[in-house]
Amino acid sequence: MSAERMEKKKTLDLRKKHIGPSCKIFFSHDPIKIIRAKGQYMYDEKGQQYLDCINNVAHVGHCHPDVVKAGAQQMELLNTNSRFLHDNLVLYAQRLQDTLPDKLSVCYFVNSGSEANDLALRLAWQYTGHKDIITLDNAYHGHVSSLIDISPYKFHHASDTELNQSVHVAPSPDVYRGKYRADHPDPATAYADEVKDIIHGVHEKGGKIAAFIAESLQSCGGQVIPPPGYFQQVAEHVRKAGGIFIADEVQVGFGRVGSHFWAFQLQGEDFVPDIVTMGKPIGNGHPMSCVVTTREVAEAFMSSGMEYFNTFGGNPVSCAIGMAVLDVIEKEDLQGNALRVGRHLTRLLEKQKEKHPLVGDIRGRGLFSGMELVKDRLKLTPATAEAQEVIYR
C-alpha cells in the first residue's frame, strides 16, 4: 500500500503500534500528514500547501533538483564503505575547508549532528588528557548518551537524571532575560567570568577542563545571541586551563545567519574555535555531518593508537550531495538571501511588537530569528501557553 493512498487514521494507528511512544510528532492534537515537498512548500495528502517554517534541514529548499540529481547520479555510479579511496571525499573536504579559517583543516565525516558532537568530545578528551566539560544552560547538543549529559535542555526535563559530575553548566549569555542583561556595562566579560569561576571550582576539586562546548548561537535555548567578545574571553580562560573550544554549528551554519557563512564568525575575525561541528543543513536533509579541527588535535587523536572508522561517513553519495548543496548556496546567493529576507522578517516582527504587548523581544541573525512572548514586559513572565498556541496556528 502506498503512503499516498493510506488513510491518515491508518498511518496514525500503525505509528502508535510500531514506533516508540517517546518519538513525538508535530501537531500531535491534529497531525499534518506530509506526502511531498518542493522548495519552501510542503503538501499533505489532500494537496493542501503549507509554507514550511519548521524544517531546519531543507537548507536550499526541499527536493532541490541539483541536489537530487547529484545524489542520484552518484548512487548509479558508486556508493560504498568510506575506507575506499575516492575523489568525492577529498574534494568535498577541500570545499568545506575553503569556507573556514586556515587553522581548521582536518575533517572527519559522520552521519548526524549527534555523531559529530560525540566525536568532538572524544577528540577533546584525547587531545587534552582531561575529562571535565563546560556547557551552557538550556543547551542541546544531541541524543546520544554523552550528549544528553551536556544538554541541560534535555536533562532538566527529566526529574530522575543525575548530573554527570564532570559536566559543568555555565549561564546562557542571554542579554534579554539572563543574569546580565543589555543594561549591563559589559555583559560579555560578566558571562565569561562565570566560566572562569567554574574552571576555578573544577581545579579546586582536582578536575581538569577538556572543553567548553556551545552552539555559536543557541537555538533550542531560545535564539540567544552572545554579546560580542564573549567567545574570545571564554576561549582564553578555557585554553589557559588546558582545554579547547568546540563550536556547534549544527543548526546555525552554512550561511543561515546571512552576514557570515559560520555563526561563530559573528564574534569577529580574531575568534577561531579548536573544533567545529556541522550537521542538519549540510546535506539538505540527507544524513551526513562533519567535525573539522586543527592538525594538532587530529594528530593527538591518532596517537591514541585506536583507528577511527565510520562505515558511511564521507561515502561518495553523501559527499556528492554535500558539494551540490554548497554549489546551490553559492549559485543562488542564499547567504545574501538570508541576510535580506531576515532583515525584512525582523522589520515585520518589530511592527508586531509595537502592536502587541505579548511580544517581548525580537532577536536573531539572518534567517535564524525568533520572537519571545511574555505576559509582562517588565517582569518578563514567559507566555508559555500563548507561545504554544502561536506555534500551532
Tab-separated table of C-alpha atoms in Angstrom:
chain	number	residue	atom	x	y	z
A	1	MET	CA	0.000	0.000	0.000
A	2	SER	CA	1.463	3.385	-0.973
A	3	ALA	CA	1.760	6.140	1.616
A	4	GLU	CA	-0.362	8.436	-0.555
A	5	ARG	CA	-3.331	6.039	-0.586
A	6	MET	CA	-3.254	5.095	3.090
A	7	GLU	CA	-5.855	6.869	5.235
A	8	LYS	CA	-4.372	9.236	7.804
A	9	LYS	CA	-6.035	7.316	10.663
A	10	LYS	CA	-4.413	4.094	9.424
A	11	THR	CA	-0.989	5.796	9.327
A	12	LEU	CA	-1.529	7.057	12.899
A	13	ASP	CA	-2.654	3.620	14.111
A	14	LEU	CA	0.409	1.961	12.595
A	15	ARG	CA	2.666	4.618	14.093
A	16	LYS	CA	1.215	4.028	17.567
A	17	LYS	CA	1.658	0.273	17.120
A	18	HIS	CA	5.201	0.153	15.733
A	19	ILE	CA	7.003	3.425	16.595
A	20	GLY	CA	8.443	4.161	20.053
A	21	PRO	CA	5.966	6.210	22.144
A	22	SER	CA	8.608	8.804	23.068
A	23	CYS	CA	9.053	9.669	19.367
A	24	LYS	CA	6.761	12.684	19.235
A	25	ILE	CA	5.018	14.036	16.162
A	26	PHE	CA	4.422	17.673	15.111
A	27	PHE	CA	0.910	19.000	15.887
A	28	SER	CA	0.000	15.949	17.957
A	29	HIS	CA	-3.623	17.092	18.521
A	30	ASP	CA	-4.238	17.093	14.736
A	31	PRO	CA	-1.088	15.915	12.929
A	32	ILE	CA	-0.417	17.008	9.382
A	33	LYS	CA	0.410	14.140	7.060
A	34	ILE	CA	3.001	15.349	4.568
A	35	ILE	CA	3.426	13.347	1.356
A	36	ARG	CA	5.633	15.615	-0.784
A	37	ALA	CA	7.557	18.884	-0.720
A	38	LYS	CA	9.161	21.302	-3.147
A	39	GLY	CA	11.248	24.381	-2.410
A	40	GLN	CA	9.785	26.137	0.623
A	41	TYR	CA	6.420	24.336	0.456
A	42	MET	CA	5.072	21.055	1.832
A	43	TYR	CA	1.864	19.273	0.768
A	44	ASP	CA	-0.499	16.991	2.666
A	45	GLU	CA	-2.473	14.023	1.359
A	46	LYS	CA	-5.302	16.334	0.238
A	47	GLY	CA	-2.968	18.599	-1.741
A	48	GLN	CA	-3.096	21.420	0.846
A	49	GLN	CA	0.027	23.611	0.521
A	50	TYR	CA	1.919	24.742	3.621
A	51	LEU	CA	4.752	27.252	3.893
A	52	ASP	CA	7.437	25.315	5.768
A	53	CYS	CA	8.681	27.356	8.720
A	54	ILE	CA	9.676	24.330	10.798
A	55	ASN	CA	12.393	22.459	8.926
A	56	ASN	CA	15.997	23.183	9.817
A	57	VAL	CA	17.476	20.723	7.326
A	58	ALA	CA	15.971	21.640	3.930
A	59	HIS	CA	18.577	24.372	3.682
A	60	VAL	CA	18.384	25.029	-0.069
A	61	GLY	CA	14.732	24.007	-0.398
A	62	HIS	CA	13.009	20.642	-0.386
A	63	CYS	CA	13.994	18.295	-3.229
A	64	HIS	CA	16.257	20.857	-4.905
A	65	PRO	CA	16.792	19.420	-8.420
A	66	ASP	CA	20.565	19.976	-8.364
A	67	VAL	CA	20.910	18.123	-5.054
A	68	VAL	CA	18.578	15.305	-6.110
A	69	LYS	CA	20.452	14.909	-9.411
A	70	ALA	CA	23.878	14.837	-7.735
A	71	GLY	CA	22.772	12.149	-5.293
A	72	ALA	CA	21.031	10.034	-7.940
A	73	GLN	CA	23.930	10.191	-10.397
A	74	GLN	CA	26.478	9.173	-7.755
A	75	MET	CA	24.164	6.421	-6.498
A	76	GLU	CA	24.055	4.971	-10.016
A	77	LEU	CA	27.844	5.023	-10.181
A	78	LEU	CA	29.112	4.030	-6.718
A	79	ASN	CA	28.232	4.108	-3.059
A	80	THR	CA	30.478	2.202	-0.727
A	81	ASN	CA	32.327	2.000	2.551
A	82	SER	CA	34.303	5.209	3.081
A	83	ARG	CA	37.571	3.311	3.621
A	84	PHE	CA	37.977	3.009	-0.157
A	85	LEU	CA	39.946	5.808	-1.816
A	86	HIS	CA	37.662	8.113	-3.812
A	87	ASP	CA	37.762	11.692	-5.053
A	88	ASN	CA	34.479	12.960	-3.616
A	89	LEU	CA	35.723	12.719	-0.031
A	90	VAL	CA	38.846	14.836	-0.522
A	91	LEU	CA	37.211	17.294	-2.922
A	92	TYR	CA	34.365	17.932	-0.510
A	93	ALA	CA	36.730	18.261	2.450
A	94	GLN	CA	38.685	20.845	0.439
A	95	ARG	CA	35.477	22.753	-0.416
A	96	LEU	CA	34.426	22.852	3.231
A	97	GLN	CA	37.851	23.957	4.392
A	98	ASP	CA	37.759	26.867	1.938
A	99	THR	CA	34.865	28.334	3.960
A	100	LEU	CA	36.784	28.136	7.258
A	101	PRO	CA	39.871	29.741	8.850
A	102	ASP	CA	43.106	28.061	7.683
A	103	LYS	CA	43.766	26.606	11.140
A	104	LEU	CA	40.677	24.376	10.812
A	105	SER	CA	41.983	21.988	8.189
A	106	VAL	CA	41.204	18.357	9.129
A	107	CYS	CA	37.779	16.758	8.545
A	108	TYR	CA	36.067	13.714	10.000
A	109	PHE	CA	32.805	12.858	8.222
A	110	VAL	CA	29.990	11.224	10.153
A	111	ASN	CA	26.225	10.806	9.761
A	112	SER	CA	24.428	13.150	12.165
A	113	GLY	CA	24.946	16.191	14.349
A	114	SER	CA	24.835	13.930	17.396
A	115	GLU	CA	27.629	11.776	15.988
A	116	ALA	CA	29.645	14.896	15.198
A	117	ASN	CA	29.348	16.301	18.721
A	118	ASP	CA	30.089	12.918	20.303
A	119	LEU	CA	33.265	12.648	18.210
A	120	ALA	CA	34.199	16.233	19.142
A	121	LEU	CA	34.125	15.244	22.821
A	122	ARG	CA	36.344	12.228	22.093
A	123	LEU	CA	38.826	14.477	20.285
A	124	ALA	CA	38.864	16.905	23.212
A	125	TRP	CA	39.359	14.184	25.813
A	126	GLN	CA	42.193	12.595	23.837
A	127	TYR	CA	43.952	15.865	22.960
A	128	THR	CA	43.868	17.367	26.467
A	129	GLY	CA	44.012	14.241	28.597
A	130	HIS	CA	41.349	15.950	30.723
A	131	LYS	CA	37.727	14.947	31.393
A	132	ASP	CA	35.616	17.932	32.538
A	133	ILE	CA	33.275	19.641	30.077
A	134	ILE	CA	31.637	23.072	30.399
A	135	THR	CA	28.314	23.530	28.629
A	136	LEU	CA	25.707	26.307	28.613
A	137	ASP	CA	22.377	26.330	30.392
A	138	ASN	CA	19.484	25.323	28.076
A	139	ALA	CA	21.973	23.816	25.592
A	140	TYR	CA	21.087	20.897	23.332
A	141	HIS	CA	23.878	19.038	21.524
A	142	GLY	CA	22.349	15.695	20.564
A	143	HIS	CA	20.606	12.489	21.582
A	144	VAL	CA	23.410	10.010	22.333
A	145	SER	CA	24.327	9.322	25.974
A	146	SER	CA	27.453	11.510	26.056
A	147	LEU	CA	25.451	14.473	24.696
A	148	ILE	CA	22.400	14.133	26.922
A	149	ASP	CA	24.940	14.612	29.743
A	150	ILE	CA	25.908	18.021	28.315
A	151	SER	CA	22.389	19.075	27.233
A	152	PRO	CA	20.536	20.814	30.082
A	153	TYR	CA	17.662	21.393	27.623
A	154	LYS	CA	17.103	17.637	27.912
A	155	PHE	CA	18.220	16.627	31.378
A	156	HIS	CA	16.452	19.499	33.177
A	157	HIS	CA	13.173	17.950	31.994
A	158	ALA	CA	13.990	14.526	33.454
A	159	SER	CA	13.430	14.520	37.213
A	160	ASP	CA	15.400	11.312	37.805
A	161	THR	CA	18.511	12.329	35.839
A	162	GLU	CA	21.714	12.697	37.830
A	163	LEU	CA	24.135	15.339	36.599
A	164	ASN	CA	27.400	13.867	35.373
A	165	GLN	CA	29.981	15.104	37.888
A	166	SER	CA	32.428	16.029	35.113
A	167	VAL	CA	29.861	18.289	33.400
A	168	HIS	CA	29.502	21.912	34.490
A	169	VAL	CA	26.758	24.306	33.392
A	170	ALA	CA	27.544	27.976	32.743
A	171	PRO	CA	24.797	30.611	32.438
A	172	SER	CA	23.467	31.154	28.932
A	173	PRO	CA	24.844	34.519	27.651
A	174	ASP	CA	21.303	35.850	27.256
A	175	VAL	CA	21.188	39.647	27.483
A	176	TYR	CA	17.366	39.694	27.357
A	177	ARG	CA	16.359	37.603	30.369
A	178	GLY	CA	19.671	36.229	31.630
A	179	LYS	CA	21.777	37.054	34.690
A	180	TYR	CA	23.473	40.004	32.925
A	181	ARG	CA	21.247	41.974	30.573
A	182	ALA	CA	21.529	44.631	27.895
A	183	ASP	CA	21.783	47.387	30.537
A	184	HIS	CA	24.943	45.783	31.981
A	185	PRO	CA	28.107	47.773	31.111
A	186	ASP	CA	29.995	44.664	29.909
A	187	PRO	CA	27.843	41.518	29.688
A	188	ALA	CA	30.445	39.621	27.621
A	189	THR	CA	33.036	39.855	30.391
A	190	ALA	CA	30.462	39.152	33.099
A	191	TYR	CA	29.285	35.944	31.411
A	192	ALA	CA	32.856	34.895	30.566
A	193	ASP	CA	33.832	35.412	34.209
A	194	GLU	CA	31.137	32.876	35.149
A	195	VAL	CA	33.034	30.322	33.037
A	196	LYS	CA	36.292	31.400	34.674
A	197	ASP	CA	34.728	30.788	38.103
A	198	ILE	CA	33.586	27.312	37.042
A	199	ILE	CA	37.134	26.497	35.912
A	200	HIS	CA	38.465	27.663	39.273
A	201	GLY	CA	35.924	25.462	41.072
A	202	VAL	CA	36.855	22.431	38.957
A	203	HIS	CA	40.540	22.917	39.709
A	204	GLU	CA	39.836	23.199	43.438
A	205	LYS	CA	38.177	19.775	43.323
A	206	GLY	CA	41.100	18.257	41.428
A	207	GLY	CA	39.458	18.207	37.996
A	208	LYS	CA	40.783	19.484	34.670
A	209	ILE	CA	38.911	21.126	31.795
A	210	ALA	CA	38.828	19.247	28.492
A	211	ALA	CA	36.484	21.551	26.589
A	212	PHE	CA	33.889	24.269	26.533
A	213	ILE	CA	31.117	23.498	24.045
A	214	ALA	CA	28.466	25.907	22.790
A	215	GLU	CA	26.261	26.456	19.793
A	216	SER	CA	27.553	29.589	18.106
A	217	LEU	CA	24.009	30.898	18.570
A	218	GLN	CA	21.829	28.939	20.977
A	219	SER	CA	18.825	27.523	19.113
A	220	CYS	CA	16.755	25.278	21.414
A	221	GLY	CA	17.947	27.587	24.188
A	222	GLY	CA	15.915	30.440	22.680
A	223	GLN	CA	17.710	32.074	19.734
A	224	VAL	CA	20.325	33.520	22.099
A	225	ILE	CA	22.877	35.881	20.527
A	226	PRO	CA	26.041	36.003	22.696
A	227	PRO	CA	27.377	39.523	23.321
A	228	PRO	CA	30.409	40.419	21.136
A	229	GLY	CA	33.681	39.296	22.694
A	230	TYR	CA	32.128	36.584	24.859
A	231	PHE	CA	33.592	33.628	22.949
A	232	GLN	CA	37.057	35.218	22.760
A	233	GLN	CA	37.184	35.648	26.530
A	234	VAL	CA	35.774	32.194	27.229
A	235	ALA	CA	38.310	30.641	24.836
A	236	GLU	CA	41.123	32.462	26.628
A	237	HIS	CA	40.022	31.132	30.040
A	238	VAL	CA	39.456	27.597	28.742
A	239	ARG	CA	42.730	27.362	26.799
A	240	LYS	CA	44.660	28.742	29.767
A	241	ALA	CA	43.209	25.812	31.747
A	242	GLY	CA	44.428	23.368	29.072
A	243	GLY	CA	41.041	22.885	27.414
A	244	ILE	CA	39.735	23.549	23.918
A	245	PHE	CA	36.740	25.364	22.415
A	246	ILE	CA	34.079	23.431	20.469
A	247	ALA	CA	31.681	25.467	18.307
A	248	ASP	CA	28.477	23.596	17.463
A	249	GLU	CA	27.245	24.856	14.070
A	250	VAL	CA	24.772	22.003	13.509
A	251	GLN	CA	21.727	24.310	13.447
A	252	VAL	CA	23.217	27.688	12.591
A	253	GLY	CA	25.927	27.111	9.972
A	254	PHE	CA	26.125	27.217	6.177
A	255	GLY	CA	25.168	30.873	5.687
A	256	ARG	CA	21.955	30.804	7.689
A	257	VAL	CA	22.979	33.941	9.619
A	258	GLY	CA	23.399	35.872	6.349
A	259	SER	CA	26.350	38.123	7.104
A	260	HIS	CA	28.744	35.177	7.543
A	261	PHE	CA	28.971	31.565	6.431
A	262	TRP	CA	29.530	30.347	10.013
A	263	ALA	CA	27.789	31.808	13.036
A	264	PHE	CA	30.969	31.757	15.166
A	265	GLN	CA	32.341	34.394	12.759
A	266	LEU	CA	29.820	36.870	14.195
A	267	GLN	CA	32.170	37.167	17.172
A	268	GLY	CA	34.926	38.607	14.975
A	269	GLU	CA	37.837	37.508	12.783
A	270	ASP	CA	40.103	37.032	15.787
A	271	PHE	CA	37.986	34.175	17.134
A	272	VAL	CA	38.725	30.668	15.809
A	273	PRO	CA	37.370	27.576	17.624
A	274	ASP	CA	39.532	24.459	18.003
A	275	ILE	CA	36.731	22.214	16.727
A	276	VAL	CA	33.647	22.991	14.625
A	277	THR	CA	30.790	20.515	14.288
A	278	MET	CA	28.298	20.550	11.405
A	279	GLY	CA	25.086	18.716	10.566
A	280	LYS	CA	21.421	19.262	9.582
A	281	PRO	CA	21.687	21.729	6.637
A	282	ILE	CA	24.981	20.201	5.404
A	283	GLY	CA	23.155	17.659	3.216
A	284	ASN	CA	19.784	19.382	2.765
A	285	GLY	CA	18.114	16.546	4.659
A	286	HIS	CA	20.495	13.764	3.616
A	287	PRO	CA	22.003	12.167	6.757
A	288	MET	CA	25.549	13.480	6.917
A	289	SER	CA	27.666	15.634	9.215
A	290	CYS	CA	31.237	16.666	9.836
A	291	VAL	CA	33.793	17.526	12.504
A	292	VAL	CA	36.549	19.946	11.465
A	293	THR	CA	39.539	20.526	13.685
A	294	THR	CA	43.188	21.522	13.761
A	295	ARG	CA	46.116	19.364	12.679
A	296	GLU	CA	47.354	19.263	16.314
A	297	VAL	CA	44.077	17.881	17.678
A	298	ALA	CA	43.794	15.344	14.846
A	299	GLU	CA	47.332	14.041	15.382
A	300	ALA	CA	46.726	13.657	19.109
A	301	PHE	CA	43.616	11.602	18.304
A	302	MET	CA	45.675	9.375	16.011
A	303	SER	CA	48.356	8.937	18.691
A	304	SER	CA	45.855	7.074	20.884
A	305	GLY	CA	46.588	4.039	18.721
A	306	MET	CA	42.879	3.458	18.059
A	307	GLU	CA	41.899	3.664	14.400
A	308	TYR	CA	38.841	5.842	13.752
A	309	PHE	CA	36.407	4.094	11.442
A	310	ASN	CA	32.978	5.165	10.175
A	311	THR	CA	31.238	2.938	7.629
A	312	PHE	CA	29.097	5.562	5.932
A	313	GLY	CA	30.627	8.889	6.994
A	314	GLY	CA	32.006	10.577	3.887
A	315	ASN	CA	30.652	7.987	1.449
A	316	PRO	CA	30.629	9.002	-2.258
A	317	VAL	CA	26.882	9.795	-2.351
A	318	SER	CA	26.942	11.933	0.793
A	319	CYS	CA	29.919	13.922	-0.470
A	320	ALA	CA	28.298	14.442	-3.895
A	321	ILE	CA	25.181	15.773	-2.158
A	322	GLY	CA	27.279	17.971	0.153
A	323	MET	CA	29.082	19.537	-2.791
A	324	ALA	CA	25.770	20.145	-4.591
A	325	VAL	CA	24.426	21.957	-1.507
A	326	LEU	CA	27.484	24.234	-1.455
A	327	ASP	CA	27.049	24.853	-5.202
A	328	VAL	CA	23.404	25.884	-4.747
A	329	ILE	CA	24.172	28.175	-1.788
A	330	GLU	CA	26.736	29.953	-3.956
A	331	LYS	CA	24.867	29.902	-7.293
A	332	GLU	CA	21.595	31.197	-5.820
A	333	ASP	CA	23.242	33.597	-3.329
A	334	LEU	CA	21.303	32.001	-0.479
A	335	GLN	CA	23.577	33.569	2.136
A	336	GLY	CA	22.731	37.019	0.731
A	337	ASN	CA	19.084	35.985	0.581
A	338	ALA	CA	19.185	35.006	4.272
A	339	LEU	CA	20.512	38.460	5.102
A	340	ARG	CA	17.929	40.337	3.000
A	341	VAL	CA	14.896	38.254	3.880
A	342	GLY	CA	15.990	38.038	7.517
A	343	ARG	CA	16.107	41.829	7.767
A	344	HIS	CA	12.680	42.082	6.122
A	345	LEU	CA	11.263	39.488	8.532
A	346	THR	CA	12.765	41.293	11.513
A	347	ARG	CA	11.185	44.587	10.407
A	348	LEU	CA	7.782	42.918	10.127
A	349	LEU	CA	8.165	41.259	13.538
A	350	GLU	CA	9.180	44.591	15.103
A	351	LYS	CA	5.870	46.023	13.833
A	352	GLN	CA	4.064	43.192	15.617
A	353	LYS	CA	5.965	44.092	18.774
A	354	GLU	CA	4.667	47.662	18.504
A	355	LYS	CA	1.101	46.367	18.221
A	356	HIS	CA	1.121	43.512	20.729
A	357	PRO	CA	2.367	43.754	24.353
A	358	LEU	CA	2.662	39.944	24.260
A	359	VAL	CA	5.788	40.259	22.071
A	360	GLY	CA	8.688	40.872	24.431
A	361	ASP	CA	11.732	40.585	22.200
A	362	ILE	CA	12.712	40.082	18.567
A	363	ARG	CA	16.186	38.643	18.020
A	364	GLY	CA	18.251	36.710	15.559
A	365	ARG	CA	20.665	36.997	12.669
A	366	GLY	CA	19.711	36.415	9.045
A	367	LEU	CA	17.126	33.653	8.804
A	368	PHE	CA	17.990	32.426	12.283
A	369	SER	CA	15.395	34.553	14.025
A	370	GLY	CA	12.590	34.407	16.534
A	371	MET	CA	10.428	36.291	18.973
A	372	GLU	CA	9.961	35.818	22.696
A	373	LEU	CA	6.446	36.100	24.086
A	374	VAL	CA	5.931	37.431	27.604
A	375	LYS	CA	2.894	38.174	29.752
A	376	ASP	CA	4.647	41.184	31.280
A	377	ARG	CA	7.426	43.143	29.547
A	378	LEU	CA	8.917	44.297	32.841
A	379	LYS	CA	8.777	41.015	34.765
A	380	LEU	CA	9.457	39.004	31.559
A	381	THR	CA	6.934	36.363	32.662
A	382	PRO	CA	7.053	33.656	29.960
A	383	ALA	CA	3.831	33.414	27.924
A	384	THR	CA	4.190	29.651	27.526
A	385	ALA	CA	0.609	28.726	26.635
A	386	GLU	CA	0.324	31.642	24.227
A	387	ALA	CA	3.571	30.669	22.511
A	388	GLN	CA	2.308	27.115	22.079
A	389	GLU	CA	-0.903	28.435	20.532
A	390	VAL	CA	1.047	30.611	18.075
A	391	ILE	CA	3.165	27.610	17.076
A	392	TYR	CA	0.055	25.510	16.356
A	393	ARG	CA	-1.578	28.346	14.422
